[in-house]
Coordinates of C-alpha atoms and ligand atoms in Angstrom, one line a residue:
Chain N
X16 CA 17.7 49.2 -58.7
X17 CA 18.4 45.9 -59.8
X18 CA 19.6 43.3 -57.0
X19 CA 22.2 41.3 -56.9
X20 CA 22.2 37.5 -55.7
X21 CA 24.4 37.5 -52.9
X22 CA 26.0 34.0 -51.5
X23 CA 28.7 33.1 -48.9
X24 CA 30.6 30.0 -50.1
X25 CA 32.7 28.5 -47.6
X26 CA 34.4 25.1 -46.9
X27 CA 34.1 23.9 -43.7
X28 CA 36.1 21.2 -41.8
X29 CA 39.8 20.8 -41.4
X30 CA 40.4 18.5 -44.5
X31 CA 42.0 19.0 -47.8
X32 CA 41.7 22.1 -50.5
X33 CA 39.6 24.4 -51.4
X34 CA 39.9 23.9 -55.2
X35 CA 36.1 23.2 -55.4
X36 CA 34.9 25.6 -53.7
X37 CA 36.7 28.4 -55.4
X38 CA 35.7 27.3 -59.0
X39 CA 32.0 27.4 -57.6
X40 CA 32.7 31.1 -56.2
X41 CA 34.4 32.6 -59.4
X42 CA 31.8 30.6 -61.6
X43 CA 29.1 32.8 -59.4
X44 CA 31.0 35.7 -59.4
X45 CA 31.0 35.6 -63.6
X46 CA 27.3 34.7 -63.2
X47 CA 26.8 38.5 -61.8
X48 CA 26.6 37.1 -58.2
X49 CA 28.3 39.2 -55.1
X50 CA 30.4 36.0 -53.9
X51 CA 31.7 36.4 -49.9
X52 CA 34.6 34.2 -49.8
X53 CA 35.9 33.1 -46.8
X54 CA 37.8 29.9 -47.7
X55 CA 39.3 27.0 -45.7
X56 CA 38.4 26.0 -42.0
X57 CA 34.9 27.3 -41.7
X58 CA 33.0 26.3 -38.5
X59 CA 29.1 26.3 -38.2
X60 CA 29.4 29.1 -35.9
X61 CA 31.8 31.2 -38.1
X62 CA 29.9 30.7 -41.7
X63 CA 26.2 31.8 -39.7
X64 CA 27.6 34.7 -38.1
X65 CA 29.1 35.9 -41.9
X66 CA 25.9 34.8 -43.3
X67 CA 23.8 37.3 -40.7
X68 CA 26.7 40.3 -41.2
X69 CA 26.8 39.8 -44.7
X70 CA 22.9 39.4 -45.2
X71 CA 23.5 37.0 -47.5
X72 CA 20.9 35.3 -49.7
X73 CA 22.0 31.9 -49.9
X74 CA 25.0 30.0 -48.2
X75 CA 27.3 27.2 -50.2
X76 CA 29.4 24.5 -48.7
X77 CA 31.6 22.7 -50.5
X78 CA 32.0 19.6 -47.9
X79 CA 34.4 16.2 -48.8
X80 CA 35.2 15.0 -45.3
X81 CA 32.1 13.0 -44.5
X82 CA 30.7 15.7 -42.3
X83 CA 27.7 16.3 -43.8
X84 CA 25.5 15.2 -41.5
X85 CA 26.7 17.4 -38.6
X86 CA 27.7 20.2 -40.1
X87 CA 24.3 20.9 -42.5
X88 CA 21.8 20.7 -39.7
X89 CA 24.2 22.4 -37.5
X90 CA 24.3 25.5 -39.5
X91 CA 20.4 24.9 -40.4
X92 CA 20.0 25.6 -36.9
X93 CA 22.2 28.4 -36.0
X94 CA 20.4 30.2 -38.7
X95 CA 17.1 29.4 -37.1
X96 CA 18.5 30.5 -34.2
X97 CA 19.0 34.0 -35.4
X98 CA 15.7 34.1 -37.3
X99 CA 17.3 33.6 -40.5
X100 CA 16.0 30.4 -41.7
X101 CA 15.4 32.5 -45.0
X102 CA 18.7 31.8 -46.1
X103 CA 19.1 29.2 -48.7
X104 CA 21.6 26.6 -47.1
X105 CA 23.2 24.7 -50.2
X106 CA 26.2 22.6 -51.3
X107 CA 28.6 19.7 -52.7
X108 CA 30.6 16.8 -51.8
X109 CA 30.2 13.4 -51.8
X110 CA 27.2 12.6 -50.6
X111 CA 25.7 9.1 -50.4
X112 CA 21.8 9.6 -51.9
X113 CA 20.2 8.5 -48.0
X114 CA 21.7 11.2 -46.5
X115 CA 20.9 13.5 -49.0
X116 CA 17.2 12.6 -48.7
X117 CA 17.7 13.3 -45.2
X118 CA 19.2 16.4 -45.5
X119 CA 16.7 17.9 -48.1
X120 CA 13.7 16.7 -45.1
X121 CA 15.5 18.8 -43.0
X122 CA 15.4 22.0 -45.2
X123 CA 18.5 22.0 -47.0
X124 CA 18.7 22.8 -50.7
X125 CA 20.0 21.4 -53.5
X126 CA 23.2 19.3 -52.9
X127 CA 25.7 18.6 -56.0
X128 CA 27.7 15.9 -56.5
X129 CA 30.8 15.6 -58.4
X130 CA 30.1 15.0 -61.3
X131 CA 27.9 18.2 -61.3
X132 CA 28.4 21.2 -63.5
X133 CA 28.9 24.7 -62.4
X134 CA 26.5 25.9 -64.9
X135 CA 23.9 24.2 -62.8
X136 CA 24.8 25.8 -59.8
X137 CA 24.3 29.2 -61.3
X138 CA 21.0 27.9 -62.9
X139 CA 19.5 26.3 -59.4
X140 CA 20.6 29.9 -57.5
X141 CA 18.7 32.3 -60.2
X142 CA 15.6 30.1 -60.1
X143 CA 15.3 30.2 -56.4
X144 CA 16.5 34.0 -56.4
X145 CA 13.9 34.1 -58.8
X146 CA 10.6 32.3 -56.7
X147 CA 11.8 33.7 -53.9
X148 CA 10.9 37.3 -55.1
Chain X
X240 CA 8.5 47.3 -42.6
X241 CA 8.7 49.1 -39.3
X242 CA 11.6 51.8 -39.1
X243 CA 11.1 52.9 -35.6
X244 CA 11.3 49.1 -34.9
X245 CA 13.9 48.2 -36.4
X246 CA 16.2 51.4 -34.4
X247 CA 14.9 49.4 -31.6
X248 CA 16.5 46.7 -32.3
X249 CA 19.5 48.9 -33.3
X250 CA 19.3 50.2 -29.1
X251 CA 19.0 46.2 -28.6
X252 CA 23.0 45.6 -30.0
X253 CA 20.7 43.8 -32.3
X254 CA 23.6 42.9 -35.7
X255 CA 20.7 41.1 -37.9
X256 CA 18.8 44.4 -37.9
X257 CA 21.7 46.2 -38.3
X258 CA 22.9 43.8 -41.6
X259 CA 19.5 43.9 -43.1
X260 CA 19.4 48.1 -42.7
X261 CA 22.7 48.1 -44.6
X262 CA 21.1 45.9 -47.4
X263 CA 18.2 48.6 -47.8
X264 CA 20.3 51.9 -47.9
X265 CA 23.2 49.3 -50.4
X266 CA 20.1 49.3 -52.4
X267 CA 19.0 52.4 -52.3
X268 CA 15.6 51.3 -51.3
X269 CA 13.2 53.5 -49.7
X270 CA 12.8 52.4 -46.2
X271 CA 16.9 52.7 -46.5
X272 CA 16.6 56.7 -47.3
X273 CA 13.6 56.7 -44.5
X274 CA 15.6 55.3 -42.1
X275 CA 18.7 57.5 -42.7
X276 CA 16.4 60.7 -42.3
X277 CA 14.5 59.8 -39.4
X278 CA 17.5 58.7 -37.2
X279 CA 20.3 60.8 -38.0
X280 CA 20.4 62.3 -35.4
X281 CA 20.6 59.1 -33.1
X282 CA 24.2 58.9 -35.3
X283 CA 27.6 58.9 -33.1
X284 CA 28.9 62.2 -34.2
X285 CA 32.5 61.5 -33.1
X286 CA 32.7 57.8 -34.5
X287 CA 36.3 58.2 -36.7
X288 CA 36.5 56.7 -39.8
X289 CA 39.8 55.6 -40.7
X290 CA 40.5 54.4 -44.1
X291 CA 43.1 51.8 -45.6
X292 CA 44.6 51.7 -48.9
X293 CA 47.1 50.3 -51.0
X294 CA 47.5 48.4 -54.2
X295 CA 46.3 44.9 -54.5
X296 CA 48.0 41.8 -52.6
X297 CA 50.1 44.3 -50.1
X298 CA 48.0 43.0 -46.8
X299 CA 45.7 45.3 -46.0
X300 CA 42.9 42.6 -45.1
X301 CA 46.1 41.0 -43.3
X302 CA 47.1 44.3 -41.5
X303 CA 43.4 44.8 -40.4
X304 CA 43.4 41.5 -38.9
X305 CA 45.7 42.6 -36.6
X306 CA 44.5 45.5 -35.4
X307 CA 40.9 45.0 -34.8
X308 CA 42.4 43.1 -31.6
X309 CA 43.4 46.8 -30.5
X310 CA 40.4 48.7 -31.8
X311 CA 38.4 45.8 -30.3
X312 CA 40.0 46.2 -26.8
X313 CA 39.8 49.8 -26.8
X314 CA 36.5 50.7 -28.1
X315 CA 33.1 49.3 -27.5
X316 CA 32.2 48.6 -31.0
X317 CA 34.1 48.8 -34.3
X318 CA 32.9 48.0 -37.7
X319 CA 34.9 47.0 -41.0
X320 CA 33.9 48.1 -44.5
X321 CA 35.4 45.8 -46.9
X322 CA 35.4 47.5 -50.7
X323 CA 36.1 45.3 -53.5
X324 CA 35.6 46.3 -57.8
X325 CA 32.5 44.7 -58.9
X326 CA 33.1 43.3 -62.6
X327 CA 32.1 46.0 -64.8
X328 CA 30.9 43.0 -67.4
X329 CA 29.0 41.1 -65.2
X330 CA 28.5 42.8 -62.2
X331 CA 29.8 39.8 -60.2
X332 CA 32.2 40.6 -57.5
X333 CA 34.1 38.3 -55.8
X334 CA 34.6 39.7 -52.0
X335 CA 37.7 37.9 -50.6
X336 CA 38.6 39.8 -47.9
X337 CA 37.3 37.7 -45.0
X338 CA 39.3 35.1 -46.3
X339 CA 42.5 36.7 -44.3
X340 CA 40.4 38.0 -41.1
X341 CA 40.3 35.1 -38.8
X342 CA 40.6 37.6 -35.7
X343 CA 37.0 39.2 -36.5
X344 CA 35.5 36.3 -34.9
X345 CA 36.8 36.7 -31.7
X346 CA 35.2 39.5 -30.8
X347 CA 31.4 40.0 -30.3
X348 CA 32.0 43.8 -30.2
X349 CA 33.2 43.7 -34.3
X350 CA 30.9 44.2 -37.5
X351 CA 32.4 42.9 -41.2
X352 CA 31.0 44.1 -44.0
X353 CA 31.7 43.3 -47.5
X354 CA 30.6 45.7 -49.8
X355 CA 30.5 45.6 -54.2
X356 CA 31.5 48.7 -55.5
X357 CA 28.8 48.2 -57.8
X358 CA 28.3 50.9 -61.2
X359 CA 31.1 53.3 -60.1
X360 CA 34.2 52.6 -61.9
X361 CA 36.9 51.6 -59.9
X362 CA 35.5 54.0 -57.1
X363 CA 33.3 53.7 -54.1
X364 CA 29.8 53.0 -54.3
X365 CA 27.5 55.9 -54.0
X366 CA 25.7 53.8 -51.3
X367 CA 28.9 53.7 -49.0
X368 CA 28.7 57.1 -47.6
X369 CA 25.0 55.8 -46.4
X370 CA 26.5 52.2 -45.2
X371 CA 28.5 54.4 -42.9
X372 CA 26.2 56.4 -42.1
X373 CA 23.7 53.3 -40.4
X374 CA 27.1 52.1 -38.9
X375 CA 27.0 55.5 -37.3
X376 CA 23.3 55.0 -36.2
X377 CA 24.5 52.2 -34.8
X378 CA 27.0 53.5 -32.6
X379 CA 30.4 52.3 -34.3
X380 CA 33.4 54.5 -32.5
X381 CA 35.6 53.7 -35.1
X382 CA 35.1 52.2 -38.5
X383 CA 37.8 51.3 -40.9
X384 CA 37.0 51.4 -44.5
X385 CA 39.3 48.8 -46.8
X386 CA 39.8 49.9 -50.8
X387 CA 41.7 48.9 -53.1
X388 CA 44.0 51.7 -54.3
X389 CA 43.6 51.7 -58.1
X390 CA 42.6 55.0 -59.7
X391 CA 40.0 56.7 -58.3
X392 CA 38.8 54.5 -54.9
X393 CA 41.8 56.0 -53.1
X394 CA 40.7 59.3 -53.7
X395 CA 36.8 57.9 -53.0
X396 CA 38.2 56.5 -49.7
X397 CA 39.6 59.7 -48.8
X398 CA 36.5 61.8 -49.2
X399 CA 34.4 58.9 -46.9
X400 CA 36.9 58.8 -44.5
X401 CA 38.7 60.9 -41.7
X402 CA 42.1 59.7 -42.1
X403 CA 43.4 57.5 -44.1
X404 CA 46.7 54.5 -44.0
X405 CA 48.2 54.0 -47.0
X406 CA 50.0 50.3 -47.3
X407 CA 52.7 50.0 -49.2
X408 CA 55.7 46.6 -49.8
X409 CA 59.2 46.8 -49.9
X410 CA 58.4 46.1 -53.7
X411 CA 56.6 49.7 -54.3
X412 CA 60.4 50.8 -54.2
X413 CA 61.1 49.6 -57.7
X414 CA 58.0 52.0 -58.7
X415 CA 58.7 55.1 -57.2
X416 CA 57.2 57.2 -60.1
X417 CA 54.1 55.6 -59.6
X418 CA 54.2 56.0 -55.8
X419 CA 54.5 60.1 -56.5
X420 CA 51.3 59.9 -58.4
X421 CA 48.2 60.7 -55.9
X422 CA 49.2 58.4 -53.4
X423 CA 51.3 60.7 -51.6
X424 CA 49.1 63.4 -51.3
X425 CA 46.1 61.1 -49.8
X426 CA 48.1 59.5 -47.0
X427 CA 48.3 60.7 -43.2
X428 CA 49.9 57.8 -42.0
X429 CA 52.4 55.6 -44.9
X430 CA 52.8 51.7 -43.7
X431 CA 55.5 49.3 -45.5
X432 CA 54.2 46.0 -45.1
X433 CA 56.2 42.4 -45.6
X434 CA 58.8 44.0 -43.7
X435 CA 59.9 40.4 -43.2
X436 CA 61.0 40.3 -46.1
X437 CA 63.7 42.8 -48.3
X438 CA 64.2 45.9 -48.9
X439 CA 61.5 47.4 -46.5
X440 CA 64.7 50.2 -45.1
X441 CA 64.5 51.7 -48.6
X442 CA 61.1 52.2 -49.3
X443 CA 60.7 54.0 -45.7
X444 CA 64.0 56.5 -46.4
X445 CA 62.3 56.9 -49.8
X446 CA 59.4 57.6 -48.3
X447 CA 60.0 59.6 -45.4
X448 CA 61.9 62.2 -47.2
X449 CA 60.0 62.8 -50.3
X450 CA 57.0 63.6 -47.7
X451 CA 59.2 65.9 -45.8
X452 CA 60.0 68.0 -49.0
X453 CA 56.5 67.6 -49.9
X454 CA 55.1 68.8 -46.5
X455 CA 57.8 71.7 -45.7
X456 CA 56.6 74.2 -43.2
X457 CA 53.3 72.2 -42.4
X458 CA 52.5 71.0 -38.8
X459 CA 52.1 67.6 -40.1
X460 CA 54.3 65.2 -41.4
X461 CA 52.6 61.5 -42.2
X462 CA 54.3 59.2 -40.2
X463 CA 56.0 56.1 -42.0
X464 CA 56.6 52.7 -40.0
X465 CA 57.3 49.5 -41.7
X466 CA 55.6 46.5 -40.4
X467 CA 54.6 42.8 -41.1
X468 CA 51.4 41.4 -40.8
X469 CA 52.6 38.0 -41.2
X470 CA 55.1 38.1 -38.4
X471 CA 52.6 40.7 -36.0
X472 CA 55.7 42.9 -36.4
X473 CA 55.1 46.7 -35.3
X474 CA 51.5 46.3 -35.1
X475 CA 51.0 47.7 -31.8
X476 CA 53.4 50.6 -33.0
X477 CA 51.3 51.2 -35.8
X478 CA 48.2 51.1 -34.0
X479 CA 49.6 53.8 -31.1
X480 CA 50.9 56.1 -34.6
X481 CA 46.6 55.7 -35.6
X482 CA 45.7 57.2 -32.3
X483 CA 48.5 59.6 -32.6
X484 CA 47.5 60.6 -35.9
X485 CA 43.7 60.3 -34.6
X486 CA 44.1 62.8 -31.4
X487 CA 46.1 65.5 -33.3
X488 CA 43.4 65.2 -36.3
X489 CA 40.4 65.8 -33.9
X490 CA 42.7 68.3 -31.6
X491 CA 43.0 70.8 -34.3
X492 CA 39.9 70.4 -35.7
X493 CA 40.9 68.9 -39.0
X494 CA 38.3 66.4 -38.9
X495 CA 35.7 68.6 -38.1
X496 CA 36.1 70.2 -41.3
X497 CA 36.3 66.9 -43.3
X498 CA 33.0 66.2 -42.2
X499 CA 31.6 69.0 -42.8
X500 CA 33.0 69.6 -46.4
X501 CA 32.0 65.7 -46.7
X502 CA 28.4 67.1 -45.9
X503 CA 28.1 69.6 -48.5
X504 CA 29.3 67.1 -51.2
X505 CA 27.0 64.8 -50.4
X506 CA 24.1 67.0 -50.5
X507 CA 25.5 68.3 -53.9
X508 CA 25.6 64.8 -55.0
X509 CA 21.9 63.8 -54.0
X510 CA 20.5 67.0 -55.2
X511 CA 22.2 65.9 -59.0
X512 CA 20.6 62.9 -58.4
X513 CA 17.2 64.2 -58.3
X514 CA 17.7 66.6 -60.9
X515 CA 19.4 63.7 -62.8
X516 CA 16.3 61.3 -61.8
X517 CA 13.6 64.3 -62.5
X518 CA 15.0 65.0 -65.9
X519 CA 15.0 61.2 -67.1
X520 CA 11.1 61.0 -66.2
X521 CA 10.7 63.6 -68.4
X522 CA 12.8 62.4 -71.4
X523 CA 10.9 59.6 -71.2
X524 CA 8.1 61.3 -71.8
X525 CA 9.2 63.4 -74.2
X526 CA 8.3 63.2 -78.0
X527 CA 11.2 63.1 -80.0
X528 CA 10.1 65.6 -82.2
X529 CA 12.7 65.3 -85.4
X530 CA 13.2 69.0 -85.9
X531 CA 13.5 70.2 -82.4
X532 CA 17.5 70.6 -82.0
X533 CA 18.8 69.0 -78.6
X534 CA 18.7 72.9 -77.0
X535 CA 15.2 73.6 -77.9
X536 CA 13.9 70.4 -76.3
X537 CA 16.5 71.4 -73.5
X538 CA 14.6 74.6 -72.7
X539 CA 11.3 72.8 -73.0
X540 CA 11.7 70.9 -70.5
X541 CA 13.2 73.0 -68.3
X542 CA 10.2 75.3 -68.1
X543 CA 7.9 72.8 -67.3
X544 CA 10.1 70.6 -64.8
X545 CA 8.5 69.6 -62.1
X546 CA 12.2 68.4 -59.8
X547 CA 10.4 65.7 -57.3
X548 CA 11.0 65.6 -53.8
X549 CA 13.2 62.8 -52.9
X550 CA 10.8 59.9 -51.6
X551 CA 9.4 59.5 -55.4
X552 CA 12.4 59.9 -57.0
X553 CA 13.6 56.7 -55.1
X554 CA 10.5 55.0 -55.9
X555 CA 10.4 55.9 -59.5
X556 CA 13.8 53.7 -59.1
Ligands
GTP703 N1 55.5 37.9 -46.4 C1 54.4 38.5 -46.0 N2 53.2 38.2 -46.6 C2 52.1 38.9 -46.2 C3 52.2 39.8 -45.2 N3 50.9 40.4 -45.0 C4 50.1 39.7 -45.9 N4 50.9 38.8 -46.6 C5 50.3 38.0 -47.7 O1 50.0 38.8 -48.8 C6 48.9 38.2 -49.5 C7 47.8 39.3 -49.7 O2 47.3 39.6 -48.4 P1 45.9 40.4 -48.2 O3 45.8 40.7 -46.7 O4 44.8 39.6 -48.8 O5 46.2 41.7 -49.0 P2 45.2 42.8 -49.5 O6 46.0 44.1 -49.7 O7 44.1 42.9 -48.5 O8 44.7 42.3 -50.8 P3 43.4 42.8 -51.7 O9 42.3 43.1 -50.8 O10 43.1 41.7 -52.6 O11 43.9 44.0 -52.5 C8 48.5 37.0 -48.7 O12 49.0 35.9 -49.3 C9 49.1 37.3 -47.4 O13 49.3 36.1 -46.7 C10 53.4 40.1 -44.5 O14 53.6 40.9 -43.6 N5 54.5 39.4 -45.0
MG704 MG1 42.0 42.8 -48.9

């Protein structure tokens, strides 16, 4: 039987909307994807223990408040924690290009900016989904 | 992979195991049918399974929310099966039901699952009689089974489950023909939601006495209480009329006989599914002679069919 990709997309932090993180989900969704949405007000510890119950294959966060660099390794290591360091960790925001750098050291996947299509979202996830096998 | 390891873990509490399990029997793989043989019975043979139903956008995620606080306090673990339609063009499925179940995280003794209903239309997954079945390995005393009730999940949900809620908004007044179709007859307990707002009286008259015509001279009549999810309205009422309806259900045997009728459907449907699986090897291997008319090649091969056991039909996949 044929698997599915399956991702959590979340938006952590207390600020703003969720617009961008809900185009992402449905554009997965019409990509074939299973899409967990769990929407606003995500904390590290929430979106890892969803990841784990959901056995997810990847996780998405859609991040605008500057956060970045505490939440990402944050839930990098949660997931470690729990053995589950398989999980793609990916996302978008505005990210300056340091941090990013940083962040991909650390083990985090792709990160898309703003201007960033969701066509290359979908694209990036089946490749990985892809290698991974 | 190590089965008997992995029911280890299973003794240990151990969720992770207990996710990735799920994943193998969703898939159908293998170690997933293995695993279901080897430990069934290590299964909780009195966990409940209580389903919840309603048409889209009434609150059933929201109405779940609030009582896993009571299932949570009053069991030692409880799990939550959340159904949503895959797209039958894609395939994608877009699982949203989290997005109203904050509470789930309070409690360590809780297990969410999201689940695609994958190839069936509209129904339940063939896989989600086995995803309850690990939760049963597991030692869930209660799981509760969300669907959305369009076509045939609600009557998937009631073959799965025990008992099964019904959710309903003072709105579903307006469609009262629609309400006698099916979902009526699958109900044992009949909740109106958004009681906070109008018109939530009505629906419960409605409601109340079209199941006492319906039911005359039975022992049970579905109980109908109108709550609000929003405003935590009725919710501990609702949850004492679940282990009302729960007690009187196991009391009088009734869900004794569910699962064993449950049992002999689902060996009916895996035995089609070998035949099914059997006969597609050999049309594959069959020559399509021109002149041989559909019945000929019929009988052909069902003189020479060899029906596999189970463990290669699943790895023929
Ligand atoms: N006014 C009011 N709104 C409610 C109540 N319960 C839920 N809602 C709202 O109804 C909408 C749908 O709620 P959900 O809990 O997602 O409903 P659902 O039946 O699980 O939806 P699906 O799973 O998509 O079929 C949300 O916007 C909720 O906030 C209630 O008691 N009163
Ligand atoms: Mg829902």
């Amino acid at each position: 039987m044929e698997r599915r990709i399956k991702v959590l997309v979340a938006k952590p932090g207390l600020d703003g909307h969720d617009r961008g993180a809900k185009v992402v989900a449905s554009a997965l969704t019409d990509a074939g994807m299973e899409v967990i949405y769990t929407g606003l007000h995500q904390t590290p510890e929430k979106i890892v223990r969803t990841a784990i119950e959901e056995d997810v294959d990847a996780i998405g966060l859609s991040i605008l408040s500057g956060a970045h660099m505490t939440i990402f390794p944050k839930v990098l290591k949660l997931l470690k924690d729990n053995k589950r360091e398989d999980i793609l960790l990916f996302g978008g925001g505005i990210i300056p290009k340091e941090d990013m750098i940083e962040l991909e050291k650390m083990g985090v996947g792709k990160l898309f900016g703003p201007g960033s299509s969701t066509k290359e979202v979908v694209d990036y996830l089946k490749n990985w989904f892809q290698n991974k096998k | 992979m190590d089965i008997e390891n992995i029911f280890q873990k299973f003794q240990k509490r151990d969720k992770n195991s207990l996710s990735r399990m799920i994943t193998l029997v969703d898939n159908e793989d293998p170690y997933g049918i293995e695993f279901l043989k080897r430990f069934y019975t290590k299964r909780n043979d009195s966990t409940v399974r209580i389903g919840i139903t309603g048409p889209p956008g009434v609150g059933k995620s929201s109405l779940l929310n609030k009582l896993v606080e009571n299932f949570a306090k009053n069991y030692s673990f409880t799990s939550i099966v959340a159904v949503d339609p895959s797209s039958p063009f894609t395939g994608g499925s877009l699982l949203g039901d989290r997005l109203r179940m904050d509470n789930i995280y309070k409690f360590e003794n809780l297990f969410t699952r999201s689940v695609a209903s994958r190839g069936s239309l509209g129904g339940l997954s063939s896989s989600t009689e086995n995803i309850l079945q690990v939760l049963e390995i597991f030692k869930s005393d209660i799981i509760l089974v969300e669907t959305v009730g369009v076509g045939q999940s609600e009557l998937d949900v009631m073959e799965v489950t025990d008992m099964v809620i019904v959710v309903l908004v003072p709105e579903s007044g307006d469609s009262i023909q629609a309400l006698k179709s099916g979902i009526m007859e699958i109900g044992d307990i009949f909740v109106v939601n958004k009681s906070d707002r109008e018109g939530s009286e009505r629906v419960v008259q409605y409601l109340n006495s079209s199941l006492k015509m319906k039911k005359e001279g039975k022992d049970f009549i579905p109980p109908v209480i109108s709550v609000s999810a929003k405003e935590g309205k009725n919710i501990d009422k609702l949850y004492v009329e679940i282990e009302n309806v729960k007690n009187f259900f196991i009391e009088k045997g009734i869900i004794a006989r569910k699962k064993s009728l449950r049992k002999k459907k689902e060996v009916r449907d895996i035995l089609r599914d070998i035949f099914i699986k059997s006969i597609d090897i050999e049309l594959k291997n069959m020559e399509n002679k021109k002149d041989l008319s559909p019945y000929e090649i019929a009988e052909k091969i069902f003189q020479k069919i060899d029906f596999k056991i189970s463990e290669d039909i699943w790895k023929e996949g």
